PDB file of C-alpha atoms and ligand atoms in Angstrom:
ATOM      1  CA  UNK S   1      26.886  -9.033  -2.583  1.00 53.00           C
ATOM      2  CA  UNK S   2      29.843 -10.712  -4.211  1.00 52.00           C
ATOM      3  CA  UNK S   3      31.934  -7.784  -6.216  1.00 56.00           C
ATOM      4  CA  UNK S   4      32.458  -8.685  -9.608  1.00 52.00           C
ATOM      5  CA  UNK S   5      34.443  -6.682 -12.345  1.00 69.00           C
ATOM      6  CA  UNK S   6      32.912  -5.963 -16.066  1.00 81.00           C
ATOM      7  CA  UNK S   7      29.406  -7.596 -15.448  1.00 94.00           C
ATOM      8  CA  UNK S   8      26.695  -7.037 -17.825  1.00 97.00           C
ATOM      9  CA  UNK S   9      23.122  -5.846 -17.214  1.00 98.00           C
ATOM     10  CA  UNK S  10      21.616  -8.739 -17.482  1.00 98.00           C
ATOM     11  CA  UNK S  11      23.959 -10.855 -15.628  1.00 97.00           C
ATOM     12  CA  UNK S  12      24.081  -7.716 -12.684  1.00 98.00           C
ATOM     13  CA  UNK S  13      20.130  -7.766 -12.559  1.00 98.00           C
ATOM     14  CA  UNK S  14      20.381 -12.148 -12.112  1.00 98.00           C
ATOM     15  CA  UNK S  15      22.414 -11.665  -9.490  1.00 98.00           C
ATOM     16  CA  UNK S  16      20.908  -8.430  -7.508  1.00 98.00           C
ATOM     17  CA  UNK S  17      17.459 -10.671  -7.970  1.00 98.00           C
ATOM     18  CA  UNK S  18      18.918 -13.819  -6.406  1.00 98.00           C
ATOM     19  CA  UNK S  19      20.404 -11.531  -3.873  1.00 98.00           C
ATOM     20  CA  UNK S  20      17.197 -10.016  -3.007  1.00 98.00           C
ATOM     21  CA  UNK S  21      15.446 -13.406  -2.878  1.00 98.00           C
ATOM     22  CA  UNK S  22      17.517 -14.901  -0.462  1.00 98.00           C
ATOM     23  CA  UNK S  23      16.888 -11.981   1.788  1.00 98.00           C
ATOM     24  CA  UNK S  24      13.338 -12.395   1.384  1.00 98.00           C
ATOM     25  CA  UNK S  25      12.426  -9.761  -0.721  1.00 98.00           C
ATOM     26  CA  UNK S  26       9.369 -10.220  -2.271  1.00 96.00           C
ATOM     27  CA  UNK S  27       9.005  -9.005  -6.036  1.00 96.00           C
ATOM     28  CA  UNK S  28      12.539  -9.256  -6.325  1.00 98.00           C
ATOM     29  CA  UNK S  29      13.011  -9.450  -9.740  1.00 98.00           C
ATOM     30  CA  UNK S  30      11.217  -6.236 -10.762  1.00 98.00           C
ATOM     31  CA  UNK S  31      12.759  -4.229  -7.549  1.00 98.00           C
ATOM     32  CA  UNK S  32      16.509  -4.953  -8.780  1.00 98.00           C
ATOM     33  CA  UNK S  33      15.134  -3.980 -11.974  1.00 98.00           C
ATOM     34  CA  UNK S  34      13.726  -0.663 -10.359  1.00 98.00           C
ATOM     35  CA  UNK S  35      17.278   0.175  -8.423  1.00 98.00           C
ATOM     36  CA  UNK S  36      19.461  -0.714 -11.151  1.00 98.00           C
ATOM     37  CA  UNK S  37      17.369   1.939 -13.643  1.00 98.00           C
ATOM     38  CA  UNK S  38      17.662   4.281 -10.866  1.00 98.00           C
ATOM     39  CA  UNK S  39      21.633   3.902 -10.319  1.00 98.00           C
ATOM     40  CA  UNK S  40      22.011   4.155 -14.110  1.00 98.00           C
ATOM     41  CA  UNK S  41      19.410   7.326 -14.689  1.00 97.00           C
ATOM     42  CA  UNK S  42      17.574   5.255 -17.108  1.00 97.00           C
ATOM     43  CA  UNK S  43      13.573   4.055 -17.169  1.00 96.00           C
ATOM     44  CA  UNK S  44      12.931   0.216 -16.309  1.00 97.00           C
ATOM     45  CA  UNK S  45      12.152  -1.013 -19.541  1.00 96.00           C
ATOM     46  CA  UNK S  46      15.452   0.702 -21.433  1.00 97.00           C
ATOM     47  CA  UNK S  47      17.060  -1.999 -19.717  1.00 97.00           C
ATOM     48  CA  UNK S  48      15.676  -4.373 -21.692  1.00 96.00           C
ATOM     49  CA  UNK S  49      16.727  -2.718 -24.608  1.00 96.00           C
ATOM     50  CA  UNK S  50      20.506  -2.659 -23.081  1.00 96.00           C
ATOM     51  CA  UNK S  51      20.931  -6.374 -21.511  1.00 96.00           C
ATOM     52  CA  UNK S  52      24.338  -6.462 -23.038  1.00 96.00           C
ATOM     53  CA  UNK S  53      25.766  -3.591 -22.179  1.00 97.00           C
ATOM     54  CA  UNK S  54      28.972  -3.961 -19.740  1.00 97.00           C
ATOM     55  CA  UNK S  55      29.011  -2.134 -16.281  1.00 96.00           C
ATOM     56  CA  UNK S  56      31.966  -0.763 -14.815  1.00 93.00           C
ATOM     57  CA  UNK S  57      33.065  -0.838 -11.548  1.00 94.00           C
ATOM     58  CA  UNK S  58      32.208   2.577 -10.557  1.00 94.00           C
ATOM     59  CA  UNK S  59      28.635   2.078 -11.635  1.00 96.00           C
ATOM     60  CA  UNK S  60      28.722  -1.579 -10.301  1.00 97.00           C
ATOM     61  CA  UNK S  61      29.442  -0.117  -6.520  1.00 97.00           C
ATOM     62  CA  UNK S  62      26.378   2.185  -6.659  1.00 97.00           C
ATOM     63  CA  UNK S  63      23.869  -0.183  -7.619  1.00 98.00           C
ATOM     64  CA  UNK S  64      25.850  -2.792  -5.192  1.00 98.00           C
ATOM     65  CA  UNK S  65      24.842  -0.350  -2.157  1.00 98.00           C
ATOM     66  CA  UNK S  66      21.323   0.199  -3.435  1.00 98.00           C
ATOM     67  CA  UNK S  67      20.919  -3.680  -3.770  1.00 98.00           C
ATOM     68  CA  UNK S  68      22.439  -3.624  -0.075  1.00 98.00           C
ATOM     69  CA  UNK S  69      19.985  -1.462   1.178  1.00 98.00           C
ATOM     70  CA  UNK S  70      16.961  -3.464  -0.323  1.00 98.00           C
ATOM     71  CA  UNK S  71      18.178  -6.635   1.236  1.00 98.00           C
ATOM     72  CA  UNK S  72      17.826  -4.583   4.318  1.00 98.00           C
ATOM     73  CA  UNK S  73      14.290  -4.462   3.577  1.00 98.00           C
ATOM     74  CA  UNK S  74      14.512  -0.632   2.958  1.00 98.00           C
ATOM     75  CA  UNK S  75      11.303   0.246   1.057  1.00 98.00           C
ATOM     76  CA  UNK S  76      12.288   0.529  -2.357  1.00 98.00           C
ATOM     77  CA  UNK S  77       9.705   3.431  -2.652  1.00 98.00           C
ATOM     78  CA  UNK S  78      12.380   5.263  -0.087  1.00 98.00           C
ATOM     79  CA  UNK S  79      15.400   4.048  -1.658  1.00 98.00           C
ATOM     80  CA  UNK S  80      14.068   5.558  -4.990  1.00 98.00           C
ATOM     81  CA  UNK S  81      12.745   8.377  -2.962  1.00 98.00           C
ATOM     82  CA  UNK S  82       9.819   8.660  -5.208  1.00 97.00           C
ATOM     83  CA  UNK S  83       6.576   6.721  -5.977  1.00 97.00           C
ATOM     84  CA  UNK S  84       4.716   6.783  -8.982  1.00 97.00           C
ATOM     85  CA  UNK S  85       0.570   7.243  -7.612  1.00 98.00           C
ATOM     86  CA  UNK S  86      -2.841   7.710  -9.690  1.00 97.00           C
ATOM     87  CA  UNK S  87      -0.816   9.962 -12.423  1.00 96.00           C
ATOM     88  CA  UNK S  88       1.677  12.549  -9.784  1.00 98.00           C
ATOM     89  CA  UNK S  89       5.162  11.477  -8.569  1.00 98.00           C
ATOM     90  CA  UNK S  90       5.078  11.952  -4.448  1.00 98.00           C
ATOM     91  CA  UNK S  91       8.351  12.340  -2.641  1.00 98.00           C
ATOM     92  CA  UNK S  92       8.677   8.682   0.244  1.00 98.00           C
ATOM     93  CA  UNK S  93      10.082   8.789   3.192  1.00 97.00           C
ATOM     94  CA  UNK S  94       9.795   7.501   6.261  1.00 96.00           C
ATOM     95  CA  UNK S  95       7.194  10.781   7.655  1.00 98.00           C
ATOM     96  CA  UNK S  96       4.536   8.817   6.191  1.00 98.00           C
ATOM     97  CA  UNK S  97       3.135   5.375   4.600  1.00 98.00           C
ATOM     98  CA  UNK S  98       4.305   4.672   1.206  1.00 98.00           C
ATOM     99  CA  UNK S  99       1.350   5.407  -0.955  1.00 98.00           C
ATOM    100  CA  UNK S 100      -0.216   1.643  -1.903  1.00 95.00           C
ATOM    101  CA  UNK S 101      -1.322   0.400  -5.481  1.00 93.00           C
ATOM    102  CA  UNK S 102      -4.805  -0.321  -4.144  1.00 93.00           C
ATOM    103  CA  UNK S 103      -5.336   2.847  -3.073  1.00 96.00           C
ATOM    104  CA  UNK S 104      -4.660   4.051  -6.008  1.00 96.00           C
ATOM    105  CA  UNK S 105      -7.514   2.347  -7.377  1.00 95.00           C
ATOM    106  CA  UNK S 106      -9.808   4.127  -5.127  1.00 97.00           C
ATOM    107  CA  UNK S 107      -8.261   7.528  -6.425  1.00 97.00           C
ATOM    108  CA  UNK S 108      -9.209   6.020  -9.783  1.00 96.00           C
ATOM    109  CA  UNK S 109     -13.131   4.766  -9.132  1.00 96.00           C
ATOM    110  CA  UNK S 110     -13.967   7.616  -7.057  1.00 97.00           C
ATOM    111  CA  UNK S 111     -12.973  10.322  -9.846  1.00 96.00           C
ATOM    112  CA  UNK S 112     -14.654   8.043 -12.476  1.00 96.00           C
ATOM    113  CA  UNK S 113     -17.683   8.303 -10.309  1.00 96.00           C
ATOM    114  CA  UNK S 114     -17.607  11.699  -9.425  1.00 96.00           C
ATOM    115  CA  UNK S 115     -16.579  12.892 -13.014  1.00 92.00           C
ATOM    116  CA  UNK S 116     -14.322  15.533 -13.972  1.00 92.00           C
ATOM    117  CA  UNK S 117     -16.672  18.333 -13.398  1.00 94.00           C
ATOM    118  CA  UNK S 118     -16.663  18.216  -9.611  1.00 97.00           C
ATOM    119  CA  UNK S 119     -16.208  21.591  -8.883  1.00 97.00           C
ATOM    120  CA  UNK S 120     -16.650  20.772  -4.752  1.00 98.00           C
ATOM    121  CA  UNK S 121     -14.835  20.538  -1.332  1.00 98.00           C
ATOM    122  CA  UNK S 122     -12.764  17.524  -0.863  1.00 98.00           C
ATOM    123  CA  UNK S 123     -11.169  16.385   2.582  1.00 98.00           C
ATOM    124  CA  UNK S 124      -8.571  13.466   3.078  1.00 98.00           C
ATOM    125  CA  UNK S 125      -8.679  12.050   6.542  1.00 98.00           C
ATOM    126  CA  UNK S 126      -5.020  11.007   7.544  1.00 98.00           C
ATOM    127  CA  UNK S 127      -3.402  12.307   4.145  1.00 98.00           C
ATOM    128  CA  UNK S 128       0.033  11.078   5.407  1.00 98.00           C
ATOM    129  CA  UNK S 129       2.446  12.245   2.703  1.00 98.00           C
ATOM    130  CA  UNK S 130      -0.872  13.468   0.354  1.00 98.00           C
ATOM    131  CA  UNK S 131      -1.048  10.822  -2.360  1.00 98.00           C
ATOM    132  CA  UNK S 132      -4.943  11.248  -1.802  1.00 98.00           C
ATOM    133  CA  UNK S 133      -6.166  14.544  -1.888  1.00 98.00           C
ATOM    134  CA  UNK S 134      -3.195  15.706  -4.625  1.00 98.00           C
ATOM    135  CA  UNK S 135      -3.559  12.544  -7.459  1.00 98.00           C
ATOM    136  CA  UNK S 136      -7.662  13.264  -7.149  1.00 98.00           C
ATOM    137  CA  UNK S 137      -6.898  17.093  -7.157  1.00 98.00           C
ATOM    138  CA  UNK S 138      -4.918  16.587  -9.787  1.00 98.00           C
ATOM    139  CA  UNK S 139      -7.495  14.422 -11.432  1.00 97.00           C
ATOM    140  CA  UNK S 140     -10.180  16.497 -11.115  1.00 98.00           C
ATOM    141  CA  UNK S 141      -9.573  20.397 -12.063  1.00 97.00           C
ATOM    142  CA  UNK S 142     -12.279  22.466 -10.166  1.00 97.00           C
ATOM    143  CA  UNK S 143     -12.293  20.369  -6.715  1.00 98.00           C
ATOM    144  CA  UNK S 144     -10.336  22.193  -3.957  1.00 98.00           C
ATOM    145  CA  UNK S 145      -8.971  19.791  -1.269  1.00 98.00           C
ATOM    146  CA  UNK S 146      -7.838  19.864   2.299  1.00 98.00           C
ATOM    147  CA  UNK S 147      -5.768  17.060   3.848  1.00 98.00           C
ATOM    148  CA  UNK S 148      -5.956  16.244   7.714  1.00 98.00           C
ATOM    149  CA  UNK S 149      -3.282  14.657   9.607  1.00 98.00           C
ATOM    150  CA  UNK S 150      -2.275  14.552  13.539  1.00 98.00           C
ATOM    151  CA  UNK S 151       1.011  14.426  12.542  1.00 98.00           C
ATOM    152  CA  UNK S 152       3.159  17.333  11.644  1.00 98.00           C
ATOM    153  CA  UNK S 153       6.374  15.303  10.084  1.00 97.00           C
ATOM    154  CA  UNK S 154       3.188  13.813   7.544  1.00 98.00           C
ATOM    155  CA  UNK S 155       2.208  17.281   6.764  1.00 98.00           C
ATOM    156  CA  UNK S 156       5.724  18.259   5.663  1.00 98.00           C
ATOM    157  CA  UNK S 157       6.064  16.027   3.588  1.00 98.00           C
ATOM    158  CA  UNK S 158       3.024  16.135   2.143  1.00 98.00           C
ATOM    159  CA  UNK S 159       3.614  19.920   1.641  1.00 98.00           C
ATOM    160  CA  UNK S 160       6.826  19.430  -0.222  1.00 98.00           C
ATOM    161  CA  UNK S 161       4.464  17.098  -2.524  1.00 98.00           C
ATOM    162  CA  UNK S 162       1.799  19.730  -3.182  1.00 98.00           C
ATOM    163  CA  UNK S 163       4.419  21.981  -4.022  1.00 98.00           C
ATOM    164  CA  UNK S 164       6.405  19.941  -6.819  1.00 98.00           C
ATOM    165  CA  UNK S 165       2.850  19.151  -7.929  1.00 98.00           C
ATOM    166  CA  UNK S 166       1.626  22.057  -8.798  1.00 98.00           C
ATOM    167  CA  UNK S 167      -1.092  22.261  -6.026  1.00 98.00           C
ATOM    168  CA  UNK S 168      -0.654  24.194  -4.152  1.00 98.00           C
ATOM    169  CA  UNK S 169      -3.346  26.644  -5.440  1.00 98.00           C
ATOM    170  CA  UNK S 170      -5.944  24.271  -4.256  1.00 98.00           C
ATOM    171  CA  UNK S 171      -5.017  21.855  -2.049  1.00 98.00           C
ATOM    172  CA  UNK S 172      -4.361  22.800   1.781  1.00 98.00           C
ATOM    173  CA  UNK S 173      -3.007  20.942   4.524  1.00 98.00           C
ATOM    174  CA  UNK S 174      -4.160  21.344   8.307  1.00 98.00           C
ATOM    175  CA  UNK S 175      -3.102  19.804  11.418  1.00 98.00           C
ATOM    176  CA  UNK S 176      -6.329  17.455  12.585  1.00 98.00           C
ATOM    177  CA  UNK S 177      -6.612  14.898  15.110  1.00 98.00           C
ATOM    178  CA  UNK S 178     -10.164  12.859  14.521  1.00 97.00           C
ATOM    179  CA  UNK S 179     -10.515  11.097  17.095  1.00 96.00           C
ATOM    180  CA  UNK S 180     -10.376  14.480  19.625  1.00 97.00           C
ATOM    181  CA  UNK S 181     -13.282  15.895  17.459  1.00 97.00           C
ATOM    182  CA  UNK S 182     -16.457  15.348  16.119  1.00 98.00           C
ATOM    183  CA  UNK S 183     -16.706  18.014  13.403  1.00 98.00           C
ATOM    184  CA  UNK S 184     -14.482  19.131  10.185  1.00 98.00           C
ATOM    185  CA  UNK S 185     -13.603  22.571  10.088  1.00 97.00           C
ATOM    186  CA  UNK S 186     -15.980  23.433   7.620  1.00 97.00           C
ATOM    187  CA  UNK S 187     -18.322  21.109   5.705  1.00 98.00           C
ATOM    188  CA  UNK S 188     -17.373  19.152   2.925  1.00 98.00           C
ATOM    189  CA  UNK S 189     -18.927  17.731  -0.677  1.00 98.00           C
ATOM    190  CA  UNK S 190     -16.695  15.050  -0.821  1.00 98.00           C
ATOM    191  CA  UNK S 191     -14.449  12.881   2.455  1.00 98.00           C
ATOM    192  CA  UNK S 192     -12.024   9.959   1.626  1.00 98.00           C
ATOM    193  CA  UNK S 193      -9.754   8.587   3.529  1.00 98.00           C
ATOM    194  CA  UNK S 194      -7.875   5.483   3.784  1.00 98.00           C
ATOM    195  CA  UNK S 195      -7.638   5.393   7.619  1.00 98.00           C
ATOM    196  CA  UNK S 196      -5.977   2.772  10.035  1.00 98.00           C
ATOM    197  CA  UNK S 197      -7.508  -0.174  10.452  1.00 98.00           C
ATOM    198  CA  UNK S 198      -5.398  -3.130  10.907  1.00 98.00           C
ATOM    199  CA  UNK S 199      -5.363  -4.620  14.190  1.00 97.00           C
ATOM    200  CA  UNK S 200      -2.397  -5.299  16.378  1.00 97.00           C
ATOM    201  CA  UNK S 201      -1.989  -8.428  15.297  1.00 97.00           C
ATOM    202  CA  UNK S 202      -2.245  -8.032  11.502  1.00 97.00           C
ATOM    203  CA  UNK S 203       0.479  -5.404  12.623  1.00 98.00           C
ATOM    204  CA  UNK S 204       2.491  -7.913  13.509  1.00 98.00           C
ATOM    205  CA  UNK S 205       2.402 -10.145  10.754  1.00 97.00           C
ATOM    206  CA  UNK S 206       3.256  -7.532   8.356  1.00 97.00           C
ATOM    207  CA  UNK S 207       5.897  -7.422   6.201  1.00 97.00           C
ATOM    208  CA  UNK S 208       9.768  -5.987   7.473  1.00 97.00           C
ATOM    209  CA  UNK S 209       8.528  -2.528   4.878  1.00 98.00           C
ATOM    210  CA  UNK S 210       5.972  -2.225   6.327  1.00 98.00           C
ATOM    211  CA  UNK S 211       6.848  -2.980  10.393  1.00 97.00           C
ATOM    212  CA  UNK S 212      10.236  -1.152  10.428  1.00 97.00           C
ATOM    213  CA  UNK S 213       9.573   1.659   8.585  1.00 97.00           C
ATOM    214  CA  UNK S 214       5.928   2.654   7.768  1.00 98.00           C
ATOM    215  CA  UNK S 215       4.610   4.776  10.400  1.00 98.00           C
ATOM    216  CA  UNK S 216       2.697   2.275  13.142  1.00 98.00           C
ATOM    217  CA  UNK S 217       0.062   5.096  13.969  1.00 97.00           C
ATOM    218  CA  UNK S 218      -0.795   5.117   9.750  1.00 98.00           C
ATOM    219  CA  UNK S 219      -1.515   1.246  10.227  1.00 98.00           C
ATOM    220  CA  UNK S 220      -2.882   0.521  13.406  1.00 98.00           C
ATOM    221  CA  UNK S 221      -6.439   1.472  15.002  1.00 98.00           C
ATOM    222  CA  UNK S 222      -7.730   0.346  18.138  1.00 97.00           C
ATOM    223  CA  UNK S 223     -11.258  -1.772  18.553  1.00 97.00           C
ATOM    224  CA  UNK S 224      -9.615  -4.585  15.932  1.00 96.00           C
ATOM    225  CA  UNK S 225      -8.832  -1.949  13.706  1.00 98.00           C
ATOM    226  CA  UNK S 226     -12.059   0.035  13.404  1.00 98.00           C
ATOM    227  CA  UNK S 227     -11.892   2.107  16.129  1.00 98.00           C
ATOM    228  CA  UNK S 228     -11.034   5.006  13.442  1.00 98.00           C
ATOM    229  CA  UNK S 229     -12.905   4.039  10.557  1.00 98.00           C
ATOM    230  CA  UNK S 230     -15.739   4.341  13.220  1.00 98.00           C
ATOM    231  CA  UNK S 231     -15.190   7.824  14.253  1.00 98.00           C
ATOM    232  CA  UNK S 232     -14.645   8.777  10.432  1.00 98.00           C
ATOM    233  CA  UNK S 233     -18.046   7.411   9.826  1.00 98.00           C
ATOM    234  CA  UNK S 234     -19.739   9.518  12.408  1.00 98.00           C
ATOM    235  CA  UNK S 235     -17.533  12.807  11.477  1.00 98.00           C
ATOM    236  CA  UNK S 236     -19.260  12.303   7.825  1.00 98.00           C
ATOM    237  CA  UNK S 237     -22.496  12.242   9.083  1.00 97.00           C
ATOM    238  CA  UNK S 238     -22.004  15.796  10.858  1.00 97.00           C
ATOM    239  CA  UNK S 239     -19.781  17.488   8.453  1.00 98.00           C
ATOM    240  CA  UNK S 240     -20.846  16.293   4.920  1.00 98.00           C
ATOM    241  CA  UNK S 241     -23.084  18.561   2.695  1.00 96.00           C
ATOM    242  CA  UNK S 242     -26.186  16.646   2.153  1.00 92.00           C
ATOM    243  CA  UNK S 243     -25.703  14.585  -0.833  1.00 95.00           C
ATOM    244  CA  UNK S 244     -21.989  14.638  -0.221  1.00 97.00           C
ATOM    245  CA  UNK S 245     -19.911  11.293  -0.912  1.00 98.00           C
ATOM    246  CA  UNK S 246     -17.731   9.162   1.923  1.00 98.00           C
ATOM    247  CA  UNK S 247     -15.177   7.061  -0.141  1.00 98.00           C
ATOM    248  CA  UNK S 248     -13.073   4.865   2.628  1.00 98.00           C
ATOM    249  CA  UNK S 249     -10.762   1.692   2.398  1.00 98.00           C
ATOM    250  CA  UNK S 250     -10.961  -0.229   4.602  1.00 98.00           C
ATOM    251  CA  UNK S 251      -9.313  -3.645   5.887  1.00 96.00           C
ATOM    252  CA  UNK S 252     -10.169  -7.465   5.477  1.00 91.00           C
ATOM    253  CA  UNK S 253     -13.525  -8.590   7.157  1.00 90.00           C
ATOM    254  CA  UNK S 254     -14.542  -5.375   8.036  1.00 97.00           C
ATOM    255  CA  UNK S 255     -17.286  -4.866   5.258  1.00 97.00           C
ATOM    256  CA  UNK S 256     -19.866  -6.223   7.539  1.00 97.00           C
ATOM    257  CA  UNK S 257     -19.075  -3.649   9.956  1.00 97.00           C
ATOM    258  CA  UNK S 258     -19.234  -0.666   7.362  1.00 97.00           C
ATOM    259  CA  UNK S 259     -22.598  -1.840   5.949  1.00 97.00           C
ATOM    260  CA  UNK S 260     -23.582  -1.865   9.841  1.00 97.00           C
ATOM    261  CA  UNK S 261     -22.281   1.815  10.577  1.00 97.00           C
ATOM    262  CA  UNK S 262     -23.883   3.093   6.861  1.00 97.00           C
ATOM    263  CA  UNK S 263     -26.772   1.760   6.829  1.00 96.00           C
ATOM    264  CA  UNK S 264     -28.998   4.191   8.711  1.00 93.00           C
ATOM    265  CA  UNK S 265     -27.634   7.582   6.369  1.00 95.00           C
ATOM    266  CA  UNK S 266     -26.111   6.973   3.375  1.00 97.00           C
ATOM    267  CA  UNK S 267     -26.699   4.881   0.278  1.00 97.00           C
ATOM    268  CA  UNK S 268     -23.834   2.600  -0.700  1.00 98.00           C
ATOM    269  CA  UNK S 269     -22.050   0.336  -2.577  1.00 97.00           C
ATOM    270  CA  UNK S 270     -19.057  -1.536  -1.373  1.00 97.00           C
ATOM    271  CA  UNK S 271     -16.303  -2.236  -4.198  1.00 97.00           C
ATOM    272  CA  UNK S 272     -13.587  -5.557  -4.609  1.00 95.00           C
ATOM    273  CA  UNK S 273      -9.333  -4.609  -4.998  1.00 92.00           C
ATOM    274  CA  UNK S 274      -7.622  -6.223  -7.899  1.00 88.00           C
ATOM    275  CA  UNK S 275      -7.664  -9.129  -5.574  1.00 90.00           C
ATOM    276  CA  UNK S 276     -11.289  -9.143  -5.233  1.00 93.00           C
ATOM    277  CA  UNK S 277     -11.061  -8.098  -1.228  1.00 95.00           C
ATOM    278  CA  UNK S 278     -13.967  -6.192  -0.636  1.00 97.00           C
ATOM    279  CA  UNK S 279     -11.881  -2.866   0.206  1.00 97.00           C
ATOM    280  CA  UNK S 280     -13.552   0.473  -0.277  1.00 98.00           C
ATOM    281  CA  UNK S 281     -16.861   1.816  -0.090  1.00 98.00           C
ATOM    282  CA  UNK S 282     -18.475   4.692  -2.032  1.00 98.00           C
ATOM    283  CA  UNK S 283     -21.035   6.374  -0.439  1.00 98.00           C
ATOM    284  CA  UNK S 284     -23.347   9.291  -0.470  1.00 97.00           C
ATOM    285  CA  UNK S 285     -25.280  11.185   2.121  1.00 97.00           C
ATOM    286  CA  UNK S 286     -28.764  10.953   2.298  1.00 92.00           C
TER     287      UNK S 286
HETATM  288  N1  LIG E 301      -3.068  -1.751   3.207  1.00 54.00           N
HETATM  289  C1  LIG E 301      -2.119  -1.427   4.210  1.00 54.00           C
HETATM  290  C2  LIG E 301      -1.226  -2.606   4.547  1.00 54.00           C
HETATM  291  O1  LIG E 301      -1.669  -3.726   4.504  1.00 54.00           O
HETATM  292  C3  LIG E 301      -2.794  -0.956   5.472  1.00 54.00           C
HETATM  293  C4  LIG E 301      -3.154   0.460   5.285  1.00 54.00           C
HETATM  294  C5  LIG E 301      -3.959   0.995   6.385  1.00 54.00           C
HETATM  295  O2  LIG E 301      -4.060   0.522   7.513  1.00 54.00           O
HETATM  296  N2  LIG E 301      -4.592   2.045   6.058  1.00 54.00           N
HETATM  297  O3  LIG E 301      -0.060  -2.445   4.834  1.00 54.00           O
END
């Protein structure tokens, strides 16, 4: 970016948009928004409230070198190092995928359908970084959770979330690989998960975020991308109480396929994102 003396905020968040737009950056608007808050200490919307205000130079640099960094197609969630999900802040970093807003609609139906009183076992398949199992822990007061990952730089991370959450009285973390077992630990009253399932290809098309630094093996599942979506089927058939729920998202034009691998023991219903995708399914043991 060009260095400028005495800018205001308005004119510094014009030209850290057009910055960001010409390197691609999609939402780029609201993201030099985001950094320039966060280089300032302030919330998003005070800006608004400060448009006039003059920046010096000092302050100028830092958000320059965010800005910098964004163009780079750096997540924003890791240049902020935080992320907002289904009511906790989560740590981001690179040990795991940056939590997603549709997913956090999931968080949001499945509580709504389980209701508040849930007093059961809950396991997150893949928890990455833990956005799962600690925003519906948090949401729901009695439920105890596990999360499951095969990898042990997700774990850390998401242990350093459960700690600055507060949940560490009832939500555990384990070291789980899926697809070498057939069986949970222990049995379960309630298994979501939002598993890999895009296919090499989709891989490829993805986004620079989302290529260069989300991790592939978070993304990417053999068989077209159901390979693991499969196995996390048949794992819910062996190690869910009776009754017990399966709540999964799952990628475009796969629905067929999980009304397919349900259909024999569960009842369920398969719900649209914000986009109207058919993306998750909700379903219980019978
Ligand atoms: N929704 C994610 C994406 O498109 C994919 C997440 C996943 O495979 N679980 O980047």
């Amino acid at each position: 970016m060009a260095q400028n003396k005495s800018l205001s905020i308005l004119e510094v968040i014009s030209k850290s948009s057009n910055f960001l737009e010409k390197k691609g950056v999609p939402n780029h608007k609201t993201d030099a928004e985001w950094l320039i808050a966060h280089a300032l200490g302030c919330k998003r919307m005070d800006l608004y409230l400060r448009f006039g205000e003059i920046l010096d130079e000092s302050i100028l640099g830092k958000i320059r070198a965010l800005v910098v960094k964004r163009g780079e197609r750096i997540p924003l969630q890791h240049i902020l190092g935080s992320v907002h999900f289904a009511g906790i802040r989560l740590k981001c970093d690179d040990r795991a995928l940056v939590p997603r807003h549709e997913t956090e609609f999931l968080v949001d139906y499945v509580s709504q359908r389980i209701t508040t009183s849930f007093s059961g076992k809950i396991a997150d398949l893949g928890c990455g970084g833990g956005a799962i199992i600690l925003a519906l822990c948090n949401q729901l007061p009695d439920a105890v959770g596990v999360g499951f990952d095969k990898s042990d730089c997700a774990l850390r991370l998401a242990k350093e979330n459960c700690h600055s959450s507060g949940l560490s009285s009832r939500v555990s973390l384990q070291n789980f690989d899926w697809l070498e077992n057939d069986f949970l630990p222990e049995s379960f009253d309630l298994i979501i998960s939002n598993p890999p399932y895009l296919s090499k290809e989709e891989w490829l098309s993805t986004e620079p975020e989302v290529k260069s630094y989300d991790p592939i093996a978070a993304l990417v599942a053999q068989q077209n991308g159901l390979s693991d979506i499969r196995k996390i089927v048949s794992i819910a058939q062996n190690s869910l109480s009776k009754g017990g729920y399966l709540a999964l998202e799952f990628g475009q034009k796969q629905a067929e396929h999980l009304e397919e691998l349900l259909a024999k023991e569960f009842v369920f219903e398969i719900i649209r994102d914000q986009l109207l995708v058919r993306r998750f399914v909700f379903a219980t043991k019978i």
